[in-house]
């Protein structure tokens, strides 16, 4: 495409001619693009384009920054040309110029921002956040310090892969799981690894919350272009806790564009969230679907072995020695998440060094009373059904179904029995949770299982294992 003739930053020199006809043709191009691109993309990129007119059979349009110009040239110039030619056949090309006073999209949409530029509290917090924008990575959050178990091995392997490979293998990497299970730890570990081994790659790590604050700040200062350029110039972008921007439409929109721009340029994007992409409520569908395009790795709740492993690894770093039995006790009792587990251990160690006494189970019970109580698990019928289904390798839905084959009916009876034993629910309540069965069915199930336990030692032992697994 011959754009030489008009490569100047001041289009006025060239004085393109703007007739009504051209304006009409341009309007229909815009209408068509709106249909093709959707409202959001349209208002970000097409709406701010200023029509200058025709000059030497070239359609001249202008935008406010070089960044916008480049973007439009690479993404939309060809399509604009095709569409414009339909009504103006003699046009030979489209020229995109930079004209400083053209409106930029984000400034234009700035006025109706629900994320709120209004309100002094937010304004204040934006400034507060600014001072701490340089996110420092936690030194302890490395791969070496990450204890691997069944619940996090996939996330760990994926994180490792992304950190080690220079070419992008899956994009984005999406890590999700409940609080305190190691998402941030893994993200920092990736960052540390890249900083150490590929120092030339430019990494940006920040929480989705900070992303939003920076965006709002850029809007306030009317320099969204600098904001965009900053984010689009990194090799690796990591956004932690992306669920934060659910329901925040403009930030989401901006994030979506940033995300797409980076993925299009084959830059690595790493995201964490508390839920899977499809379960993120308040997130736009197109964003949800894009977030799931790469590799989605979940971190499950911990199991006993992992908790014990983590406690052992962490307690090695303490000066006071902690008896294995105490660690086992903690691994049994503090099941919520790893952050609490660490907290418990720290508290215990602090207490021990104060009273300079060996830590035993009694002291542990005493010092961690509140934590232990909070972690007392309230087992639900759903938990029981899930474990029973897993144990017997059937589907949870089989437990609700009317199927009577032994391979289904027996586990169903076991689940009813355990529900009666391990929860406070009544017979009718339990019946309802099993596909709306009558309370007499539950009663019968309980008797049947009791009988079987008497007759069949193997069955009894198996049931015992199942029961124990539910009580940890
Ligand atoms: P999340 O971001 O998922 O809420 P974090 O990454 O902040 O959780 O983890 C909470 C705490 O637990 C951190 O101190 C972290 O180092 C620790 N932690 C989590 N998972 C592990 C693990 N597998 N091995 C060692 N420490 C872990
Ligand atoms: Mg986190």
Coordinates of C-alpha atoms and ligand atoms in Angstrom, one line a residue:
X1 CA 0.0 0.0 0.0
X2 CA 1.4 3.3 -1.0
X3 CA 1.2 5.5 2.1
X4 CA 4.3 7.5 1.5
X5 CA 2.6 10.5 0.0
X6 CA 0.7 11.2 3.2
X7 CA 3.1 10.2 5.9
X8 CA 2.9 13.5 7.8
X9 CA 1.8 14.2 11.3
X10 CA 0.0 17.3 10.3
X11 CA -2.8 16.4 7.9
X12 CA -3.9 20.0 7.5
X13 CA -1.1 20.5 5.1
X14 CA -2.8 18.2 2.7
X15 CA -6.3 19.6 3.0
X16 CA -8.3 16.7 2.0
X17 CA -11.7 17.5 0.6
X18 CA -14.7 16.6 2.7
X19 CA -18.0 16.4 0.8
X20 CA -21.4 15.3 2.0
X21 CA -21.1 12.3 -0.2
X22 CA -17.9 11.2 1.5
X23 CA -19.3 11.8 4.9
X24 CA -22.3 9.6 4.0
X25 CA -20.1 6.9 2.7
X26 CA -18.0 7.0 5.8
X27 CA -21.1 6.8 8.0
X28 CA -22.1 3.6 6.3
X29 CA -18.6 2.1 6.7
X30 CA -19.0 2.9 10.4
X31 CA -22.4 1.3 10.6
X32 CA -21.2 -1.8 9.0
X33 CA -18.1 -2.0 11.3
X34 CA -20.3 -1.6 14.3
X35 CA -22.2 -4.7 13.2
X36 CA -19.1 -6.6 12.4
X37 CA -17.1 -5.7 15.5
X38 CA -19.7 -5.3 18.2
X39 CA -20.4 -2.2 20.2
X40 CA -17.5 -2.4 22.6
X41 CA -14.7 -2.8 20.0
X42 CA -16.4 -0.3 17.8
X43 CA -16.5 2.4 20.5
X44 CA -12.9 1.7 21.5
X45 CA -11.3 1.8 18.1
X46 CA -13.7 3.0 15.3
X47 CA -15.8 5.7 17.0
X48 CA -12.8 7.9 17.8
X49 CA -11.7 8.0 14.2
X50 CA -12.0 11.4 12.6
X51 CA -12.9 11.7 9.0
X52 CA -10.8 14.2 7.1
X53 CA -11.9 13.6 3.6
X54 CA -10.6 12.5 0.2
X55 CA -7.4 13.6 -1.4
X56 CA -6.1 12.1 -4.7
X57 CA -8.5 9.3 -4.4
X58 CA -7.2 8.4 -1.0
X59 CA -9.5 8.3 2.0
X60 CA -7.9 10.2 4.8
X61 CA -8.9 9.5 8.4
X62 CA -7.2 10.6 11.7
X63 CA -6.7 9.4 15.2
X64 CA -5.1 11.1 18.2
X65 CA -2.0 9.0 18.9
X66 CA 0.6 6.9 17.1
X67 CA -0.5 3.9 19.1
X68 CA -4.1 4.2 17.9
X69 CA -2.9 4.7 14.4
X70 CA -0.8 1.6 14.4
X71 CA -3.6 -0.4 15.9
X72 CA -6.1 0.7 13.3
X73 CA -3.6 0.1 10.5
X74 CA -2.9 -3.4 11.6
X75 CA -6.4 -4.4 12.5
X76 CA -9.0 -2.4 10.6
X77 CA -7.4 -0.5 7.7
X78 CA -8.0 -3.1 5.1
X79 CA -11.6 -3.7 6.1
X80 CA -12.3 0.0 6.1
X81 CA -10.9 0.2 2.6
X82 CA -13.0 -2.6 1.3
X83 CA -16.2 -1.1 2.8
X84 CA -15.5 2.4 1.7
X85 CA -14.8 1.3 -1.8
X86 CA -18.3 -0.1 -2.1
X87 CA -19.7 3.4 -2.2
X88 CA -16.7 5.2 -3.6
X89 CA -15.2 2.9 -6.2
X90 CA -12.5 5.3 -7.4
X91 CA -10.9 5.3 -3.9
X92 CA -7.5 3.6 -4.1
X93 CA -6.5 3.5 -0.5
X94 CA -7.1 4.5 3.1
X95 CA -4.6 6.6 4.9
X96 CA -4.6 6.8 8.7
X97 CA -3.0 10.0 10.1
X98 CA -2.2 11.2 13.6
X99 CA -3.9 14.3 14.6
X100 CA -3.4 15.3 18.2
X101 CA -6.8 16.8 18.9
X102 CA -8.8 13.8 17.8
X103 CA -10.8 12.2 20.5
X104 CA -9.5 9.1 22.1
X105 CA -12.0 6.3 23.0
X106 CA -11.3 6.0 26.6
X107 CA -11.5 9.7 27.3
X108 CA -14.7 9.7 25.4
X109 CA -16.3 6.9 27.5
X110 CA -14.8 8.4 30.6
X111 CA -17.9 10.3 31.5
X112 CA -20.2 7.4 32.2
X113 CA -17.9 5.2 34.2
X114 CA -19.7 3.2 36.8
X115 CA -16.4 2.1 38.4
X116 CA -16.6 5.6 39.7
X117 CA -14.2 8.4 39.4
X118 CA -16.5 10.1 41.7
X119 CA -16.3 10.0 45.4
X120 CA -13.4 11.1 47.5
X121 CA -12.8 7.8 49.1
X122 CA -11.9 6.2 45.9
X123 CA -9.9 9.1 44.7
X124 CA -7.9 8.9 47.8
X125 CA -7.3 5.2 47.5
X126 CA -6.1 5.6 44.0
X127 CA -3.4 7.9 45.2
X128 CA -2.5 5.6 48.0
X129 CA -2.3 2.7 45.6
X130 CA 0.0 4.7 43.3
X131 CA 2.7 4.9 45.9
X132 CA 2.8 1.2 46.2
X133 CA 2.4 0.4 42.6
X134 CA 5.8 -1.3 42.3
X135 CA 4.7 -4.6 43.5
X136 CA 7.5 -6.5 45.1
X137 CA 7.6 -10.2 44.8
X138 CA 7.6 -12.2 48.0
X139 CA 11.0 -13.8 48.4
X140 CA 9.6 -16.9 50.0
X141 CA 7.3 -17.6 47.1
X142 CA 9.6 -19.7 44.9
X143 CA 9.2 -23.1 43.3
X144 CA 11.7 -24.5 45.7
X145 CA 9.5 -23.6 48.6
X146 CA 6.4 -25.0 47.0
X147 CA 5.4 -28.4 48.4
X148 CA 3.8 -30.5 45.7
X149 CA 0.9 -32.8 46.4
X150 CA -2.0 -34.4 44.4
X151 CA -4.1 -31.3 44.7
X152 CA -1.7 -28.8 43.2
X153 CA 0.6 -30.9 41.0
X154 CA -1.1 -29.9 37.8
X155 CA -1.0 -26.2 38.6
X156 CA 2.6 -26.6 39.7
X157 CA 3.6 -28.4 36.5
X158 CA 1.9 -25.8 34.3
X159 CA 3.5 -22.9 36.2
X160 CA 6.9 -24.5 35.8
X161 CA 6.4 -25.1 32.1
X162 CA 5.4 -21.5 31.5
X163 CA 8.3 -20.3 33.6
X164 CA 10.9 -22.4 31.9
X165 CA 10.0 -22.1 28.2
X166 CA 10.8 -19.0 26.4
X167 CA 8.3 -19.5 23.6
X168 CA 4.7 -19.4 24.7
X169 CA 3.2 -22.8 24.9
X170 CA -0.3 -22.2 26.2
X171 CA -1.8 -18.8 26.5
X172 CA -3.2 -17.8 28.8
X173 CA -2.3 -20.0 31.7
X174 CA -5.3 -19.8 34.0
X175 CA -4.8 -20.9 37.6
X176 CA -7.7 -21.2 39.9
X177 CA -8.6 -22.4 43.3
X178 CA -9.9 -21.4 46.7
X179 CA -8.2 -18.9 49.0
X180 CA -4.9 -19.6 50.5
X181 CA -4.1 -22.6 48.3
X182 CA -1.0 -21.2 46.6
X183 CA -2.1 -19.3 43.5
X184 CA -0.1 -16.2 44.4
X185 CA 2.8 -18.3 45.5
X186 CA 2.9 -20.0 42.1
X187 CA 2.6 -16.7 40.2
X188 CA 5.5 -15.2 42.1
X189 CA 7.5 -18.3 41.6
X190 CA 7.0 -18.0 37.8
X191 CA 8.1 -14.4 38.0
X192 CA 11.2 -15.2 40.1
X193 CA 12.2 -18.0 37.7
X194 CA 11.9 -15.8 34.7
X195 CA 13.7 -12.9 36.3
X196 CA 16.6 -15.2 37.2
X197 CA 16.8 -17.2 34.0
X198 CA 15.6 -14.9 31.3
X199 CA 16.2 -11.4 32.7
X200 CA 15.6 -9.8 29.3
X201 CA 12.0 -10.6 29.4
X202 CA 9.8 -7.8 30.7
X203 CA 7.4 -9.0 33.3
X204 CA 4.5 -7.2 34.9
X205 CA 2.8 -8.8 37.9
X206 CA -0.2 -7.1 39.5
X207 CA -3.5 -7.9 41.1
X208 CA -6.6 -7.2 39.1
X209 CA -7.5 -4.7 41.7
X210 CA -4.4 -2.7 40.9
X211 CA -5.0 -3.0 37.3
X212 CA -8.4 -1.4 37.9
X213 CA -6.9 1.4 40.0
X214 CA -4.3 2.1 37.4
X215 CA -6.9 2.2 34.7
X216 CA -9.1 4.6 36.6
X217 CA -6.1 6.7 37.3
X218 CA -5.2 6.9 33.6
X219 CA -8.7 7.9 32.9
X220 CA -8.6 10.7 35.4
X221 CA -5.3 11.9 34.0
X222 CA -6.5 11.5 30.5
X223 CA -3.5 9.4 29.5
X224 CA -5.0 6.1 28.7
X225 CA -2.7 5.7 25.8
X226 CA 0.3 5.6 28.1
X227 CA -1.6 3.1 30.1
X228 CA -2.3 0.9 27.1
X229 CA 1.2 1.2 25.8
X230 CA 2.7 0.2 29.1
X231 CA 0.6 -2.9 29.4
X232 CA 1.0 -3.8 25.8
X233 CA 4.8 -3.6 25.9
X234 CA 5.4 -6.5 28.3
X235 CA 6.5 -10.0 27.5
X236 CA 4.7 -11.6 30.4
X237 CA 1.7 -10.2 32.0
X238 CA 0.4 -11.7 35.3
X239 CA -2.9 -10.7 36.7
X240 CA -3.7 -12.1 40.1
X241 CA -7.3 -12.5 41.4
X242 CA -9.0 -11.6 38.2
X243 CA -12.4 -12.2 39.8
X244 CA -12.0 -8.7 41.3
X245 CA -13.0 -7.1 38.1
X246 CA -16.2 -9.0 37.8
X247 CA -19.1 -6.6 37.4
X248 CA -16.7 -3.7 36.7
X249 CA -17.6 -3.3 33.0
X250 CA -15.2 -0.7 31.8
X251 CA -12.2 -2.2 33.5
X252 CA -13.2 -5.6 32.1
X253 CA -13.4 -4.1 28.6
X254 CA -10.0 -2.6 28.9
X255 CA -8.6 -5.8 30.3
X256 CA -10.1 -7.7 27.4
X257 CA -8.4 -5.4 24.9
X258 CA -5.1 -5.7 26.7
X259 CA -5.4 -9.4 26.9
X260 CA -6.2 -9.7 23.2
X261 CA -3.4 -7.4 22.2
X262 CA -0.9 -9.5 24.1
X263 CA -2.1 -12.9 23.1
X264 CA -2.2 -11.7 19.5
X265 CA 1.4 -10.8 19.7
X266 CA 2.2 -14.1 21.3
X267 CA 3.2 -12.6 24.7
X268 CA 2.6 -14.8 27.7
X269 CA -0.5 -14.0 29.9
X270 CA -1.0 -15.7 33.3
X271 CA -4.2 -15.2 35.2
X272 CA -5.4 -16.4 38.6
X273 CA -8.9 -16.5 40.0
X274 CA -10.9 -18.1 42.7
X275 CA -13.1 -19.9 40.1
X276 CA -12.8 -21.4 36.7
X277 CA -13.3 -19.1 33.7
X278 CA -16.9 -20.3 33.1
X279 CA -17.9 -19.9 36.7
X280 CA -16.8 -16.3 37.0
X281 CA -20.0 -14.5 37.6
X282 CA -20.3 -10.9 36.5
X283 CA -17.7 -11.5 33.8
X284 CA -18.6 -10.9 30.1
X285 CA -19.1 -14.0 28.1
X286 CA -16.5 -13.2 25.5
X287 CA -13.9 -12.6 28.3
X288 CA -14.8 -15.8 30.0
X289 CA -14.4 -17.8 26.9
X290 CA -11.1 -16.2 26.0
X291 CA -9.8 -16.8 29.5
X292 CA -10.3 -20.5 28.9
X293 CA -8.5 -20.7 25.6
X294 CA -5.1 -21.7 27.0
X295 CA -4.5 -24.0 29.8
X296 CA -6.8 -24.0 32.8
X297 CA -5.3 -25.6 35.9
X298 CA -7.1 -25.9 39.2
X299 CA -5.7 -26.2 42.7
X300 CA -7.9 -28.4 44.8
X301 CA -8.4 -28.3 48.5
X302 CA -5.5 -29.9 50.4
X303 CA -5.4 -33.4 51.6
X304 CA -3.8 -34.6 54.8
X305 CA -0.5 -35.7 53.2
X306 CA 0.1 -32.3 51.6
X307 CA -0.8 -30.5 54.8
X308 CA 1.7 -32.6 56.7
X309 CA 4.3 -32.1 54.0
X310 CA 3.9 -28.4 54.2
X311 CA 4.1 -28.4 58.0
X312 CA 7.3 -30.4 57.9
X313 CA 8.9 -28.3 55.4
X314 CA 8.0 -25.1 57.2
X315 CA 8.8 -26.2 60.6
X316 CA 12.3 -27.1 59.5
X317 CA 13.0 -23.5 59.3
X318 CA 12.1 -22.8 62.9
X319 CA 14.6 -22.9 65.7
X320 CA 12.2 -24.7 68.1
X321 CA 11.6 -28.3 67.2
X322 CA 8.1 -29.5 66.9
X323 CA 7.2 -33.1 67.5
X324 CA 5.9 -35.0 64.6
X325 CA 2.8 -35.9 66.5
X326 CA 2.0 -32.2 66.9
X327 CA 2.4 -31.7 63.1
X328 CA 0.1 -34.7 62.5
X329 CA -2.4 -33.3 64.9
X330 CA -2.4 -29.9 63.1
X331 CA -2.6 -31.5 59.6
X332 CA -5.7 -33.3 60.9
X333 CA -7.3 -30.3 62.5
X334 CA -6.5 -27.3 60.3
X335 CA -8.0 -28.2 57.0
X336 CA -9.3 -24.9 55.7
X337 CA -6.3 -23.7 53.7
X338 CA -2.5 -23.4 53.7
X339 CA -2.5 -19.8 54.8
X340 CA -4.3 -20.8 58.0
X341 CA -2.1 -23.8 58.5
X342 CA 1.0 -21.6 58.3
X343 CA -0.6 -19.1 60.6
X344 CA -1.2 -21.9 63.1
X345 CA 2.4 -23.1 63.0
X346 CA 3.8 -19.6 63.4
X347 CA 1.6 -18.9 66.4
X348 CA 2.6 -22.2 68.0
X349 CA 6.3 -21.5 67.4
X350 CA 6.0 -18.0 68.8
X351 CA 4.2 -19.3 71.9
X352 CA 6.8 -22.0 72.4
X353 CA 9.7 -19.6 72.3
X354 CA 8.0 -17.3 74.7
X355 CA 7.3 -19.9 77.3
X356 CA 10.4 -21.9 76.3
X357 CA 8.7 -25.1 76.6
X358 CA 8.5 -28.1 74.2
X359 CA 5.4 -28.0 72.1
X360 CA 3.0 -30.8 72.8
X361 CA -0.5 -31.6 71.7
X362 CA -2.0 -30.2 74.8
X363 CA -0.3 -26.9 74.4
X364 CA -1.3 -26.9 70.7
X365 CA -4.9 -27.4 71.6
X366 CA -4.7 -24.6 74.0
X367 CA -3.0 -22.1 71.9
X368 CA -5.0 -22.8 68.8
X369 CA -8.4 -23.3 70.3
X370 CA -10.2 -20.8 68.2
X371 CA -8.6 -22.0 64.9
X372 CA -9.3 -25.6 65.7
X373 CA -12.9 -24.8 66.5
X374 CA -13.3 -22.8 63.3
X375 CA -11.9 -25.7 61.3
X376 CA -14.3 -28.3 62.8
X377 CA -15.8 -29.4 59.6
X378 CA -19.5 -29.5 59.3
X379 CA -20.0 -32.5 57.1
X380 CA -22.9 -32.2 54.7
X381 CA -24.9 -34.9 53.0
X382 CA -23.4 -33.6 49.7
X383 CA -19.9 -34.2 51.0
X384 CA -20.8 -37.7 51.9
X385 CA -22.5 -38.4 48.6
X386 CA -19.4 -37.1 46.8
X387 CA -17.0 -39.3 48.7
X388 CA -19.2 -42.4 48.5
X389 CA -19.6 -41.9 44.7
X390 CA -15.8 -41.6 44.4
X391 CA -15.2 -44.5 46.6
X392 CA -17.4 -46.9 44.7
X393 CA -16.7 -45.3 41.4
X394 CA -20.2 -44.3 40.5
X395 CA -21.8 -41.0 39.6
X396 CA -23.3 -38.8 42.2
X397 CA -26.5 -38.7 40.1
X398 CA -26.7 -42.5 40.5
X399 CA -27.3 -41.9 44.2
X400 CA -30.4 -39.9 43.4
X401 CA -31.6 -42.2 40.6
X402 CA -34.2 -44.9 40.8
X403 CA -31.7 -47.5 39.6
X404 CA -31.8 -50.7 41.7
X405 CA -28.9 -52.7 40.5
X406 CA -26.7 -53.9 43.4
X407 CA -23.7 -51.9 42.2
X408 CA -25.7 -48.7 42.7
X409 CA -28.1 -49.6 45.5
X410 CA -25.5 -50.7 47.9
X411 CA -23.4 -47.5 47.7
X412 CA -26.7 -45.6 48.0
X413 CA -27.5 -47.4 51.3
X414 CA -24.0 -46.8 52.6
X415 CA -24.3 -43.1 51.8
X416 CA -27.6 -42.9 53.6
X417 CA -26.1 -44.8 56.6
X418 CA -23.2 -42.4 56.8
X419 CA -25.5 -39.4 56.4
X420 CA -27.4 -40.6 59.5
X421 CA -24.2 -41.4 61.4
X422 CA -22.2 -38.3 60.6
X423 CA -24.7 -35.5 60.3
X424 CA -27.6 -34.3 62.4
X425 CA -30.1 -34.7 59.7
X426 CA -33.4 -36.6 60.2
X427 CA -34.5 -39.7 58.2
X428 CA -37.0 -37.7 56.1
X429 CA -34.4 -35.0 55.4
X430 CA -31.9 -37.6 54.3
X431 CA -34.5 -39.2 52.1
X432 CA -35.2 -36.0 50.3
X433 CA -31.5 -35.6 49.5
X434 CA -31.5 -39.0 47.8
X435 CA -33.9 -38.3 45.0
X436 CA -36.9 -37.6 47.2
X437 CA -37.1 -41.1 48.8
X438 CA -39.3 -42.0 51.7
X439 CA -37.9 -42.0 55.3
X440 CA -38.6 -45.7 55.6
X441 CA -36.2 -46.3 52.7
X442 CA -33.5 -44.5 54.7
X443 CA -34.4 -46.5 57.8
X444 CA -34.1 -49.7 55.9
X445 CA -30.8 -48.7 54.4
X446 CA -29.3 -48.0 57.9
X447 CA -30.5 -51.4 59.2
X448 CA -29.2 -53.1 56.1
X449 CA -25.7 -51.6 56.5
X450 CA -25.6 -52.4 60.2
X451 CA -26.4 -56.0 59.3
X452 CA -23.8 -56.2 56.6
X453 CA -21.2 -54.9 59.0
X454 CA -21.9 -57.8 61.4
X455 CA -21.8 -60.4 58.7
X456 CA -19.0 -59.2 56.5
X457 CA -15.7 -58.2 57.9
X458 CA -14.4 -57.0 54.6
X459 CA -17.4 -54.8 54.1
X460 CA -17.1 -53.4 57.6
X461 CA -13.4 -52.5 57.1
X462 CA -14.1 -50.9 53.9
X463 CA -16.8 -48.8 55.4
X464 CA -14.5 -47.8 58.2
X465 CA -11.9 -46.5 55.7
X466 CA -14.6 -44.5 54.0
X467 CA -15.9 -43.1 57.3
X468 CA -12.4 -42.1 58.4
X469 CA -11.7 -40.3 55.1
X470 CA -14.8 -38.3 55.8
X471 CA -13.8 -37.4 59.3
X472 CA -10.3 -36.0 58.6
Ligands
LIG1 P1 -3.8 -17.8 47.3 O1 -3.1 -16.8 46.4 O2 -4.2 -19.0 46.5 O3 -4.9 -17.3 48.1 P2 -1.2 -18.0 48.5 O4 -0.4 -18.2 47.3 O5 -1.1 -16.6 49.0 O6 -2.7 -18.4 48.3 O7 -0.8 -19.0 49.6 C1 -1.1 -18.8 51.0 C2 0.1 -19.2 51.8 O8 0.3 -20.6 51.8 C3 1.4 -18.6 51.3 O9 2.2 -18.2 52.5 C4 2.1 -19.7 50.6 O10 3.5 -19.6 50.6 C5 1.6 -20.9 51.3 N1 1.5 -22.0 50.3 C6 0.4 -22.3 49.5 N2 0.6 -23.4 48.8 C7 1.8 -23.9 49.2 C8 2.6 -25.1 48.9 N3 2.2 -26.0 48.0 N4 3.8 -25.2 49.5 C9 4.2 -24.3 50.4 N5 3.6 -23.2 50.8 C10 2.4 -23.0 50.2
LIG2 MG1 -3.6 -14.8 46.2

